[in-house]
PDB file of C-alpha atoms in Angstrom:
ATOM      1  CA  MET A   1      -0.042  -0.193  -0.020  1.00  0.00           C
ATOM      2  CA  HIS A   2       1.515   3.588  -0.867  1.00  0.00           C
ATOM      3  CA  LYS A   3       0.682   6.371   1.140  1.00  0.00           C
ATOM      4  CA  GLU A   4      -1.161   8.442  -1.684  1.00  0.00           C
ATOM      5  CA  ASP A   5      -3.527   5.676  -1.429  1.00  0.00           C
ATOM      6  CA  LEU A   6      -4.121   6.509   2.385  1.00  0.00           C
ATOM      7  CA  PRO A   7      -7.157   8.099   3.496  1.00  0.00           C
ATOM      8  CA  ASN A   8      -7.446  11.575   4.382  1.00  0.00           C
ATOM      9  CA  VAL A   9      -6.806  12.450   7.734  1.00  0.00           C
ATOM     10  CA  ASN A  10     -10.573  13.364   8.699  1.00  0.00           C
ATOM     11  CA  ASN A  11     -10.947  10.144   7.858  1.00  0.00           C
ATOM     12  CA  ARG A  12      -8.131   8.635   9.529  1.00  0.00           C
ATOM     13  CA  LYS A  13      -9.614   9.542  12.697  1.00  0.00           C
ATOM     14  CA  ASN A  14     -12.648   6.949  12.182  1.00  0.00           C
ATOM     15  CA  ILE A  15     -11.713   3.765  14.254  1.00  0.00           C
ATOM     16  CA  ALA A  16     -13.402   0.644  15.105  1.00  0.00           C
ATOM     17  CA  VAL A  17     -12.317  -1.520  17.841  1.00  0.00           C
ATOM     18  CA  VAL A  18     -13.685  -5.372  17.611  1.00  0.00           C
ATOM     19  CA  PRO A  19     -14.717  -7.623  18.949  1.00  0.00           C
ATOM     20  CA  ALA A  20     -16.105  -6.922  22.119  1.00  0.00           C
ATOM     21  CA  SER A  21     -15.696 -10.446  23.691  1.00  0.00           C
ATOM     22  CA  ASN A  22     -12.734  -9.514  25.890  1.00  0.00           C
ATOM     23  CA  THR A  23     -13.966  -6.616  27.585  1.00  0.00           C
ATOM     24  CA  GLY A  24     -10.841  -5.454  29.453  1.00  0.00           C
ATOM     25  CA  MET A  25      -8.750  -5.303  26.478  1.00  0.00           C
ATOM     26  CA  HIS A  26     -11.995  -4.068  24.703  1.00  0.00           C
ATOM     27  CA  ASN A  27     -12.490  -0.771  27.003  1.00  0.00           C
ATOM     28  CA  ALA A  28      -8.658  -0.419  27.205  1.00  0.00           C
ATOM     29  CA  PHE A  29      -7.998   0.063  23.314  1.00  0.00           C
ATOM     30  CA  VAL A  30     -11.255   2.248  23.227  1.00  0.00           C
ATOM     31  CA  GLN A  31      -9.773   4.291  25.386  1.00  0.00           C
ATOM     32  CA  ALA A  32      -6.460   4.424  23.533  1.00  0.00           C
ATOM     33  CA  VAL A  33      -8.004   5.434  20.876  1.00  0.00           C
ATOM     34  CA  GLN A  34      -9.512   8.166  22.303  1.00  0.00           C
ATOM     35  CA  ASP A  35      -7.004   8.929  24.244  1.00  0.00           C
ATOM     36  CA  ALA A  36      -4.737   9.234  20.885  1.00  0.00           C
ATOM     37  CA  GLY A  37      -7.322  11.719  19.186  1.00  0.00           C
ATOM     38  CA  GLY A  38      -9.185   9.165  17.303  1.00  0.00           C
ATOM     39  CA  GLU A  39     -12.997   8.671  17.242  1.00  0.00           C
ATOM     40  CA  LEU A  40     -14.831   5.389  17.652  1.00  0.00           C
ATOM     41  CA  ALA A  41     -16.416   4.337  14.159  1.00  0.00           C
ATOM     42  CA  PRO A  42     -18.736   1.100  13.169  1.00  0.00           C
ATOM     43  CA  VAL A  43     -17.053  -1.032  11.197  1.00  0.00           C
ATOM     44  CA  GLU A  44     -18.916   0.303   8.198  1.00  0.00           C
ATOM     45  CA  THR A  45     -16.867   3.675   8.435  1.00  0.00           C
ATOM     46  CA  ALA A  46     -14.056   3.204   9.980  1.00  0.00           C
ATOM     47  CA  THR A  47     -10.612   3.371   7.943  1.00  0.00           C
ATOM     48  CA  ALA A  48      -8.719   1.476  10.815  1.00  0.00           C
ATOM     49  CA  LEU A  49      -9.570  -1.520  12.816  1.00  0.00           C
ATOM     50  CA  ILE A  50      -7.784  -2.428  15.936  1.00  0.00           C
ATOM     51  CA  TRP A  51      -8.587  -6.254  17.011  1.00  0.00           C
ATOM     52  CA  ALA A  52      -9.027  -6.421  20.561  1.00  0.00           C
ATOM     53  CA  ASP A  53      -9.241 -10.236  21.571  1.00  0.00           C
ATOM     54  CA  ALA A  54      -5.797 -12.044  22.130  1.00  0.00           C
ATOM     55  CA  GLN A  55      -7.221 -15.529  21.926  1.00  0.00           C
ATOM     56  CA  ASP A  56      -9.959 -15.540  19.022  1.00  0.00           C
ATOM     57  CA  SER A  57      -9.342 -14.303  15.251  1.00  0.00           C
ATOM     58  CA  SER A  58     -12.264 -16.872  13.727  1.00  0.00           C
ATOM     59  CA  PRO A  59     -14.768 -13.530  13.744  1.00  0.00           C
ATOM     60  CA  TYR A  60     -12.560 -11.532  11.401  1.00  0.00           C
ATOM     61  CA  PRO A  61     -13.955 -12.711   8.111  1.00  0.00           C
ATOM     62  CA  GLU A  62     -17.078 -11.547   8.925  1.00  0.00           C
ATOM     63  CA  ILE A  63     -15.914  -8.294  10.148  1.00  0.00           C
ATOM     64  CA  ILE A  64     -13.361  -7.198   7.774  1.00  0.00           C
ATOM     65  CA  ALA A  65     -16.043  -7.962   4.807  1.00  0.00           C
ATOM     66  CA  LYS A  66     -18.519  -5.478   6.526  1.00  0.00           C
ATOM     67  CA  ALA A  67     -15.326  -2.763   6.584  1.00  0.00           C
ATOM     68  CA  PRO A  68     -14.764  -1.515   2.660  1.00  0.00           C
ATOM     69  CA  HIS A  69     -12.622   1.621   3.645  1.00  0.00           C
ATOM     70  CA  VAL A  70     -10.321  -0.457   6.473  1.00  0.00           C
ATOM     71  CA  GLN A  71      -7.136   0.150   5.472  1.00  0.00           C
ATOM     72  CA  TRP A  72      -5.106  -0.858   8.399  1.00  0.00           C
ATOM     73  CA  VAL A  73      -5.326  -3.557  10.936  1.00  0.00           C
ATOM     74  CA  GLN A  74      -3.645  -3.729  14.539  1.00  0.00           C
ATOM     75  CA  LEU A  75      -3.032  -6.821  16.143  1.00  0.00           C
ATOM     76  CA  PRO A  76      -2.359  -7.363  19.694  1.00  0.00           C
ATOM     77  CA  TYR A  77      -0.309  -9.984  19.563  1.00  0.00           C
ATOM     78  CA  ALA A  78       3.656 -10.225  18.580  1.00  0.00           C
ATOM     79  CA  GLY A  79       3.294 -13.361  16.873  1.00  0.00           C
ATOM     80  CA  VAL A  80       0.799 -13.250  14.296  1.00  0.00           C
ATOM     81  CA  GLU A  81       0.087 -17.411  13.244  1.00  0.00           C
ATOM     82  CA  ASN A  82      -3.462 -16.884  14.489  1.00  0.00           C
ATOM     83  CA  PHE A  83      -4.198 -14.383  12.063  1.00  0.00           C
ATOM     84  CA  SER A  84      -1.923 -16.150   9.089  1.00  0.00           C
ATOM     85  CA  GLU A  85      -4.712 -17.068   6.677  1.00  0.00           C
ATOM     86  CA  TYR A  86      -6.190 -13.815   7.165  1.00  0.00           C
ATOM     87  CA  LEU A  87      -2.929 -11.614   6.384  1.00  0.00           C
ATOM     88  CA  ASP A  88      -2.888 -10.084   3.174  1.00  0.00           C
ATOM     89  CA  ASN A  89      -1.582  -6.868   0.759  1.00  0.00           C
ATOM     90  CA  ASN A  90      -4.691  -5.152   0.837  1.00  0.00           C
ATOM     91  CA  HIS A  91      -4.455  -3.740   4.571  1.00  0.00           C
ATOM     92  CA  ILE A  92      -1.092  -2.341   6.291  1.00  0.00           C
ATOM     93  CA  TRP A  93      -0.955  -4.565   9.407  1.00  0.00           C
ATOM     94  CA  THR A  94       1.022  -3.961  12.665  1.00  0.00           C
ATOM     95  CA  CYS A  95       1.212  -6.421  15.476  1.00  0.00           C
ATOM     96  CA  GLY A  96       3.017  -6.298  19.425  1.00  0.00           C
ATOM     97  CA  LYS A  97       6.366  -6.543  18.191  1.00  0.00           C
ATOM     98  CA  GLY A  98       8.489  -5.627  20.730  1.00  0.00           C
ATOM     99  CA  VAL A  99       5.713  -4.511  23.419  1.00  0.00           C
ATOM    100  CA  TYR A 100       6.309  -7.822  25.426  1.00  0.00           C
ATOM    101  CA  ALA A 101       9.833  -8.154  25.229  1.00  0.00           C
ATOM    102  CA  ASP A 102      11.226  -7.219  28.692  1.00  0.00           C
ATOM    103  CA  PRO A 103       8.812  -9.089  30.819  1.00  0.00           C
ATOM    104  CA  VAL A 104       9.566 -12.122  28.530  1.00  0.00           C
ATOM    105  CA  ALA A 105      13.426 -11.747  28.766  1.00  0.00           C
ATOM    106  CA  GLU A 106      12.866 -11.147  32.506  1.00  0.00           C
ATOM    107  CA  TYR A 107      11.192 -14.766  32.245  1.00  0.00           C
ATOM    108  CA  ILE A 108      14.412 -16.124  30.165  1.00  0.00           C
ATOM    109  CA  VAL A 109      16.555 -15.033  33.053  1.00  0.00           C
ATOM    110  CA  GLY A 110      14.824 -16.694  35.779  1.00  0.00           C
ATOM    111  CA  ALA A 111      14.602 -19.740  33.680  1.00  0.00           C
ATOM    112  CA  LEU A 112      18.364 -19.961  32.899  1.00  0.00           C
ATOM    113  CA  LEU A 113      19.049 -19.567  36.865  1.00  0.00           C
ATOM    114  CA  LEU A 114      15.883 -22.283  37.617  1.00  0.00           C
ATOM    115  CA  GLY A 115      17.926 -24.712  35.194  1.00  0.00           C
ATOM    116  CA  LEU A 116      21.412 -23.630  35.834  1.00  0.00           C
ATOM    117  CA  ARG A 117      21.689 -23.913  39.717  1.00  0.00           C
ATOM    118  CA  ASP A 118      19.551 -26.523  40.206  1.00  0.00           C
ATOM    119  CA  PHE A 119      16.420 -24.865  41.873  1.00  0.00           C
ATOM    120  CA  TYR A 120      14.081 -26.981  39.898  1.00  0.00           C
ATOM    121  CA  LYS A 121      15.756 -30.395  42.018  1.00  0.00           C
ATOM    122  CA  PHE A 122      16.108 -28.056  45.454  1.00  0.00           C
ATOM    123  CA  VAL A 123      12.760 -26.385  45.244  1.00  0.00           C
ATOM    124  CA  PRO A 124      10.518 -30.081  45.710  1.00  0.00           C
ATOM    125  CA  ALA A 125      12.825 -31.361  47.925  1.00  0.00           C
ATOM    126  CA  ASN A 126      11.910 -32.287  51.654  1.00  0.00           C
ATOM    127  CA  SER A 127      15.779 -33.454  52.733  1.00  0.00           C
ATOM    128  CA  TRP A 128      19.619 -31.990  52.486  1.00  0.00           C
ATOM    129  CA  GLN A 129      20.428 -32.417  48.798  1.00  0.00           C
ATOM    130  CA  THR A 130      24.287 -32.754  47.051  1.00  0.00           C
ATOM    131  CA  ARG A 131      25.559 -29.274  46.588  1.00  0.00           C
ATOM    132  CA  THR A 132      25.323 -28.953  42.245  1.00  0.00           C
ATOM    133  CA  GLY A 133      24.701 -26.056  39.891  1.00  0.00           C
ATOM    134  CA  ARG A 134      26.413 -24.222  37.477  1.00  0.00           C
ATOM    135  CA  ASN A 135      27.098 -20.311  37.107  1.00  0.00           C
ATOM    136  CA  LEU A 136      25.124 -18.214  34.585  1.00  0.00           C
ATOM    137  CA  LEU A 137      28.459 -16.064  34.517  1.00  0.00           C
ATOM    138  CA  GLY A 138      29.957 -16.193  31.772  1.00  0.00           C
ATOM    139  CA  ALA A 139      27.683 -19.094  30.201  1.00  0.00           C
ATOM    140  CA  ASP A 140      27.475 -19.869  26.190  1.00  0.00           C
ATOM    141  CA  ILE A 141      24.007 -19.459  25.072  1.00  0.00           C
ATOM    142  CA  THR A 142      22.363 -19.989  21.700  1.00  0.00           C
ATOM    143  CA  VAL A 143      19.399 -17.850  21.332  1.00  0.00           C
ATOM    144  CA  LEU A 144      17.208 -18.519  17.943  1.00  0.00           C
ATOM    145  CA  GLY A 145      15.145 -15.454  16.978  1.00  0.00           C
ATOM    146  CA  GLY A 146      16.748 -12.010  16.503  1.00  0.00           C
ATOM    147  CA  GLY A 147      13.869  -9.683  17.632  1.00  0.00           C
ATOM    148  CA  GLY A 148      13.048  -7.465  20.625  1.00  0.00           C
ATOM    149  CA  ILE A 149      12.918 -10.089  23.079  1.00  0.00           C
ATOM    150  CA  THR A 150      16.506 -10.907  22.026  1.00  0.00           C
ATOM    151  CA  GLU A 151      17.324  -7.608  22.287  1.00  0.00           C
ATOM    152  CA  SER A 152      15.743  -7.156  26.024  1.00  0.00           C
ATOM    153  CA  LEU A 153      17.292 -10.735  26.675  1.00  0.00           C
ATOM    154  CA  LEU A 154      21.105  -9.415  25.755  1.00  0.00           C
ATOM    155  CA  ARG A 155      20.892  -6.496  27.647  1.00  0.00           C
ATOM    156  CA  LEU A 156      19.787  -7.885  30.804  1.00  0.00           C
ATOM    157  CA  LEU A 157      22.493 -10.595  30.609  1.00  0.00           C
ATOM    158  CA  GLN A 158      25.287  -8.021  30.403  1.00  0.00           C
ATOM    159  CA  PRO A 159      26.118  -8.184  33.759  1.00  0.00           C
ATOM    160  CA  TRP A 160      26.804 -12.169  33.430  1.00  0.00           C
ATOM    161  CA  LYS A 161      28.707 -11.640  31.028  1.00  0.00           C
ATOM    162  CA  CYS A 162      27.276 -14.579  29.064  1.00  0.00           C
ATOM    163  CA  LYS A 163      28.716 -15.144  25.448  1.00  0.00           C
ATOM    164  CA  VAL A 164      25.735 -15.310  23.060  1.00  0.00           C
ATOM    165  CA  THR A 165      25.389 -16.471  19.865  1.00  0.00           C
ATOM    166  CA  VAL A 166      22.139 -15.654  17.753  1.00  0.00           C
ATOM    167  CA  VAL A 167      20.225 -17.489  15.116  1.00  0.00           C
ATOM    168  CA  ARG A 168      17.961 -15.455  12.281  1.00  0.00           C
ATOM    169  CA  ARG A 169      17.008 -15.268   9.202  1.00  0.00           C
ATOM    170  CA  SER A 170      19.520 -12.617   8.415  1.00  0.00           C
ATOM    171  CA  ALA A 171      23.739 -12.973   9.181  1.00  0.00           C
ATOM    172  CA  ALA A 172      24.593  -9.407   9.791  1.00  0.00           C
ATOM    173  CA  SER A 173      25.651  -9.213  12.941  1.00  0.00           C
ATOM    174  CA  PHE A 174      23.498  -9.071  15.694  1.00  0.00           C
ATOM    175  CA  SER A 175      24.280  -6.125  18.806  1.00  0.00           C
ATOM    176  CA  GLY A 176      25.595  -7.609  21.539  1.00  0.00           C
ATOM    177  CA  ALA A 177      26.124 -11.397  20.261  1.00  0.00           C
ATOM    178  CA  ILE A 178      29.397 -12.727  20.004  1.00  0.00           C
ATOM    179  CA  ARG A 179      28.485 -14.443  16.081  1.00  0.00           C
ATOM    180  CA  THR A 180      25.269 -13.996  14.206  1.00  0.00           C
ATOM    181  CA  VAL A 181      24.147 -16.897  11.892  1.00  0.00           C
ATOM    182  CA  THR A 182      21.553 -18.311  10.086  1.00  0.00           C
ATOM    183  CA  LEU A 183      18.357 -20.864  10.850  1.00  0.00           C
ATOM    184  CA  SER A 184      20.499 -23.069   8.431  1.00  0.00           C
ATOM    185  CA  SER A 185      23.164 -23.240  10.669  1.00  0.00           C
ATOM    186  CA  ALA A 186      21.097 -23.861  13.970  1.00  0.00           C
ATOM    187  CA  VAL A 187      22.031 -27.294  14.983  1.00  0.00           C
ATOM    188  CA  ASP A 188      25.927 -26.066  14.926  1.00  0.00           C
ATOM    189  CA  ALA A 189      25.006 -23.255  16.791  1.00  0.00           C
ATOM    190  CA  VAL A 190      23.739 -25.145  19.838  1.00  0.00           C
ATOM    191  CA  VAL A 191      26.536 -27.571  20.050  1.00  0.00           C
ATOM    192  CA  GLU A 192      28.672 -27.180  23.637  1.00  0.00           C
ATOM    193  CA  THR A 193      25.678 -24.422  24.456  1.00  0.00           C
ATOM    194  CA  ASP A 194      24.870 -24.337  28.085  1.00  0.00           C
ATOM    195  CA  ALA A 195      21.572 -23.076  27.162  1.00  0.00           C
ATOM    196  CA  VAL A 196      18.952 -22.890  23.731  1.00  0.00           C
ATOM    197  CA  VAL A 197      16.434 -20.018  24.171  1.00  0.00           C
ATOM    198  CA  LEU A 198      13.744 -19.933  21.896  1.00  0.00           C
ATOM    199  CA  SER A 199      12.533 -16.560  20.922  1.00  0.00           C
ATOM    200  CA  LEU A 200      11.554 -16.593  17.227  1.00  0.00           C
ATOM    201  CA  ALA A 201       8.376 -16.398  15.063  1.00  0.00           C
ATOM    202  CA  LEU A 202       6.597 -19.790  14.587  1.00  0.00           C
ATOM    203  CA  THR A 203       6.676 -19.849  10.538  1.00  0.00           C
ATOM    204  CA  ASN A 204       6.524 -22.877   8.093  1.00  0.00           C
ATOM    205  CA  GLU A 205      10.373 -22.819   8.378  1.00  0.00           C
ATOM    206  CA  THR A 206      10.632 -22.618  12.123  1.00  0.00           C
ATOM    207  CA  ARG A 207       8.358 -25.395  12.902  1.00  0.00           C
ATOM    208  CA  HIS A 208       9.913 -28.175  14.809  1.00  0.00           C
ATOM    209  CA  VAL A 209      13.021 -26.565  14.901  1.00  0.00           C
ATOM    210  CA  VAL A 210      13.912 -27.948  17.963  1.00  0.00           C
ATOM    211  CA  ASP A 211      13.779 -32.037  16.071  1.00  0.00           C
ATOM    212  CA  GLU A 212      15.855 -34.658  17.238  1.00  0.00           C
ATOM    213  CA  LYS A 213      18.835 -33.788  15.169  1.00  0.00           C
ATOM    214  CA  LEU A 214      19.285 -30.434  17.199  1.00  0.00           C
ATOM    215  CA  LEU A 215      18.582 -32.147  20.413  1.00  0.00           C
ATOM    216  CA  ASP A 216      20.575 -34.816  19.797  1.00  0.00           C
ATOM    217  CA  ALA A 217      23.529 -31.889  18.689  1.00  0.00           C
ATOM    218  CA  MET A 218      22.972 -30.623  22.612  1.00  0.00           C
ATOM    219  CA  SER A 219      25.569 -30.907  25.517  1.00  0.00           C
ATOM    220  CA  THR A 220      24.122 -33.389  28.016  1.00  0.00           C
ATOM    221  CA  ASN A 221      24.461 -30.023  30.378  1.00  0.00           C
ATOM    222  CA  ALA A 222      22.390 -27.881  28.015  1.00  0.00           C
ATOM    223  CA  TRP A 223      18.727 -26.605  28.657  1.00  0.00           C
ATOM    224  CA  LEU A 224      16.391 -25.808  26.261  1.00  0.00           C
ATOM    225  CA  ILE A 225      13.919 -22.447  27.492  1.00  0.00           C
ATOM    226  CA  ASN A 226      11.015 -21.959  24.948  1.00  0.00           C
ATOM    227  CA  VAL A 227       8.870 -18.461  25.090  1.00  0.00           C
ATOM    228  CA  ALA A 228       7.921 -18.455  21.613  1.00  0.00           C
ATOM    229  CA  ARG A 229       5.656 -20.726  20.560  1.00  0.00           C
ATOM    230  CA  GLY A 230       5.289 -24.723  21.184  1.00  0.00           C
ATOM    231  CA  GLY A 231       5.310 -25.592  17.390  1.00  0.00           C
ATOM    232  CA  HIS A 232       9.330 -24.698  17.430  1.00  0.00           C
ATOM    233  CA  VAL A 233       9.293 -28.147  19.559  1.00  0.00           C
ATOM    234  CA  ASP A 234       9.026 -31.708  18.566  1.00  0.00           C
ATOM    235  CA  HIS A 235       7.696 -32.825  22.012  1.00  0.00           C
ATOM    236  CA  LYS A 236       7.900 -36.736  21.171  1.00  0.00           C
ATOM    237  CA  ALA A 237      12.105 -36.018  20.352  1.00  0.00           C
ATOM    238  CA  LEU A 238      11.922 -33.342  23.391  1.00  0.00           C
ATOM    239  CA  ALA A 239      10.616 -35.870  25.951  1.00  0.00           C
ATOM    240  CA  ASP A 240      12.847 -39.375  24.408  1.00  0.00           C
ATOM    241  CA  ALA A 241      15.733 -36.423  25.008  1.00  0.00           C
ATOM    242  CA  LEU A 242      14.498 -35.469  28.839  1.00  0.00           C
ATOM    243  CA  ARG A 243      13.976 -39.102  29.740  1.00  0.00           C
ATOM    244  CA  SER A 244      17.365 -40.493  28.709  1.00  0.00           C
ATOM    245  CA  ASP A 245      19.246 -37.295  30.436  1.00  0.00           C
ATOM    246  CA  SER A 246      20.366 -36.709  26.471  1.00  0.00           C
ATOM    247  CA  ILE A 247      20.003 -32.998  27.758  1.00  0.00           C
ATOM    248  CA  ALA A 248      19.868 -31.235  31.126  1.00  0.00           C
ATOM    249  CA  GLY A 249      16.455 -30.159  31.129  1.00  0.00           C
ATOM    250  CA  ALA A 250      13.509 -27.698  29.557  1.00  0.00           C
ATOM    251  CA  VAL A 251      11.942 -25.097  30.777  1.00  0.00           C
ATOM    252  CA  LEU A 252       8.645 -24.612  28.680  1.00  0.00           C
ATOM    253  CA  ASP A 253       6.461 -21.674  28.850  1.00  0.00           C
ATOM    254  CA  VAL A 254       4.834 -22.546  25.405  1.00  0.00           C
ATOM    255  CA  THR A 255       3.453 -26.004  24.378  1.00  0.00           C
ATOM    256  CA  ASP A 256       1.525 -27.434  21.526  1.00  0.00           C
ATOM    257  CA  PRO A 257      -1.428 -27.373  22.087  1.00  0.00           C
ATOM    258  CA  GLU A 258      -1.909 -25.180  24.599  1.00  0.00           C
ATOM    259  CA  PRO A 259      -3.241 -25.970  27.190  1.00  0.00           C
ATOM    260  CA  LEU A 260      -0.746 -29.138  27.398  1.00  0.00           C
ATOM    261  CA  PRO A 261      -2.992 -32.140  28.273  1.00  0.00           C
ATOM    262  CA  ASP A 262      -3.057 -33.332  31.565  1.00  0.00           C
ATOM    263  CA  ASP A 263      -1.720 -37.100  29.783  1.00  0.00           C
ATOM    264  CA  SER A 264       1.240 -35.419  28.452  1.00  0.00           C
ATOM    265  CA  GLU A 265       4.481 -37.496  29.108  1.00  0.00           C
ATOM    266  CA  LEU A 266       6.146 -34.102  29.847  1.00  0.00           C
ATOM    267  CA  TRP A 267       4.516 -33.142  33.093  1.00  0.00           C
ATOM    268  CA  SER A 268       5.933 -36.689  34.900  1.00  0.00           C
ATOM    269  CA  LEU A 269       9.505 -35.851  33.712  1.00  0.00           C
ATOM    270  CA  PRO A 270      11.561 -34.128  36.315  1.00  0.00           C
ATOM    271  CA  ASN A 271      14.451 -31.980  34.250  1.00  0.00           C
ATOM    272  CA  CYS A 272      10.954 -30.769  32.547  1.00  0.00           C
ATOM    273  CA  ILE A 273       9.572 -27.275  33.848  1.00  0.00           C
ATOM    274  CA  ILE A 274       6.009 -26.010  32.598  1.00  0.00           C
ATOM    275  CA  THR A 275       4.640 -22.699  33.329  1.00  0.00           C
ATOM    276  CA  PRO A 276       1.138 -21.765  31.785  1.00  0.00           C
ATOM    277  CA  HIS A 277       2.550 -19.433  29.316  1.00  0.00           C
ATOM    278  CA  THR A 278       3.532 -16.603  31.962  1.00  0.00           C
ATOM    279  CA  GLY A 279       6.511 -14.744  30.598  1.00  0.00           C
ATOM    280  CA  ASN A 280       3.806 -12.221  29.927  1.00  0.00           C
ATOM    281  CA  THR A 281       0.169 -12.188  31.393  1.00  0.00           C
ATOM    282  CA  ALA A 282      -2.470 -10.288  30.952  1.00  0.00           C
ATOM    283  CA  GLU A 283      -1.693  -8.235  33.800  1.00  0.00           C
ATOM    284  CA  MET A 284       1.490  -7.520  32.647  1.00  0.00           C
ATOM    285  CA  GLY A 285       0.824  -7.583  28.749  1.00  0.00           C
ATOM    286  CA  LEU A 286      -2.414  -5.179  28.990  1.00  0.00           C
ATOM    287  CA  PRO A 287      -1.016  -1.665  29.508  1.00  0.00           C
ATOM    288  CA  LEU A 288       2.185  -2.549  27.075  1.00  0.00           C
ATOM    289  CA  ILE A 289      -0.170  -3.098  24.344  1.00  0.00           C
ATOM    290  CA  THR A 290      -2.493  -0.058  25.126  1.00  0.00           C
ATOM    291  CA  ARG A 291       0.107   1.725  25.069  1.00  0.00           C
ATOM    292  CA  ARG A 292       1.303   0.358  21.491  1.00  0.00           C
ATOM    293  CA  VAL A 293      -2.410   0.721  20.635  1.00  0.00           C
ATOM    294  CA  LYS A 294      -2.447   4.541  21.646  1.00  0.00           C
ATOM    295  CA  GLU A 295       0.665   5.584  19.623  1.00  0.00           C
ATOM    296  CA  ASN A 296       0.170   3.663  16.911  1.00  0.00           C
ATOM    297  CA  VAL A 297      -3.375   5.523  16.336  1.00  0.00           C
ATOM    298  CA  SER A 298      -1.692   8.826  16.856  1.00  0.00           C
ATOM    299  CA  ARG A 299       1.046   7.817  14.238  1.00  0.00           C
ATOM    300  CA  TRP A 300      -2.092   6.748  11.441  1.00  0.00           C
ATOM    301  CA  ILE A 301      -4.147   9.991  12.283  1.00  0.00           C
ATOM    302  CA  ASN A 302      -0.710  12.220  11.395  1.00  0.00           C
ATOM    303  CA  GLY A 303       0.259  10.056   8.756  1.00  0.00           C
ATOM    304  CA  LYS A 304       3.738   8.931  10.446  1.00  0.00           C
ATOM    305  CA  PRO A 305       5.367   5.466  10.199  1.00  0.00           C
ATOM    306  CA  MET A 306       3.475   3.121  12.231  1.00  0.00           C
ATOM    307  CA  LEU A 307       5.475   0.825  14.668  1.00  0.00           C
ATOM    308  CA  GLY A 308       5.427  -3.298  14.926  1.00  0.00           C
ATOM    309  CA  LEU A 309       4.914  -3.797  11.082  1.00  0.00           C
ATOM    310  CA  VAL A 310       4.172  -7.181   9.927  1.00  0.00           C
ATOM    311  CA  ASP A 311       6.111  -8.726   7.311  1.00  0.00           C
ATOM    312  CA  VAL A 312       3.150  -9.781   5.325  1.00  0.00           C
ATOM    313  CA  LEU A 313       5.818 -12.330   3.028  1.00  0.00           C
ATOM    314  CA  HIS A 314       7.421 -14.061   5.947  1.00  0.00           C
ATOM    315  CA  GLY A 315       3.962 -14.032   8.509  1.00  0.00           C
ATOM    316  CA  TYR A 316       5.683 -12.058  11.349  1.00  0.00           C
TER     317      TYR A 316
END
């Protein structure tokens, strides 16, 4: 979409916030639109659409069919796989890229300490344990993904002087990393590392990026930490690796499916720590995405570049 195709300034103020199924998010976004100078409008006359449900994308086709003037769509999440079948080149798409980076990076630091310091063994213990554990200080860490979470993580890890390798689509140097490689080198990048962190978008290319081959390449002392999407990991291969102690353990904040069924073998493995997608909770995230919505509404009204643009071709 070209700048000359954008609606005039007055029409840009007409913004719809839909659906109303998530009352808390809907109300917060309505207030953000108004605070930014926008005017709430029905989808039939709106030129922009703010999606206010972080769980359900299914109403979108019906809603957008009634919205002939909408040219910009704001999504509430960082990963847009829920909308992958709807992404097109007829609209400007923005999402929550980078919005949730700091709380998720904080979670990763906690997960690293949980694993390397053997807290996962000591917490459930009811007797004195053998003194074990390794330093996060100076650890070798490989991060799959080169977005906002990785930027925040590298900043938080500076006091620990970790040696971080970043794996991403581009081999261009990533600030703060000792090396940057492409996804085709992922298996080589995890050899002899203390931890592998997943913080990349879920696409056809990255689904099951953590498979039997990559897990086999990891050290028996290495931890896998997934804060991205459950679909990045082959859970059967992971269960086999954890059961055989071919890797030290895993911290999973995301699973596939989600919630993880009670009969999943992963629940029974003592070196697998599962949290219910708490890297960024609703309480943490709603103020952050609301600020993004307000900023983007202001930018939309004033014809300025938008934040968190979605790459429709690559799906994130």
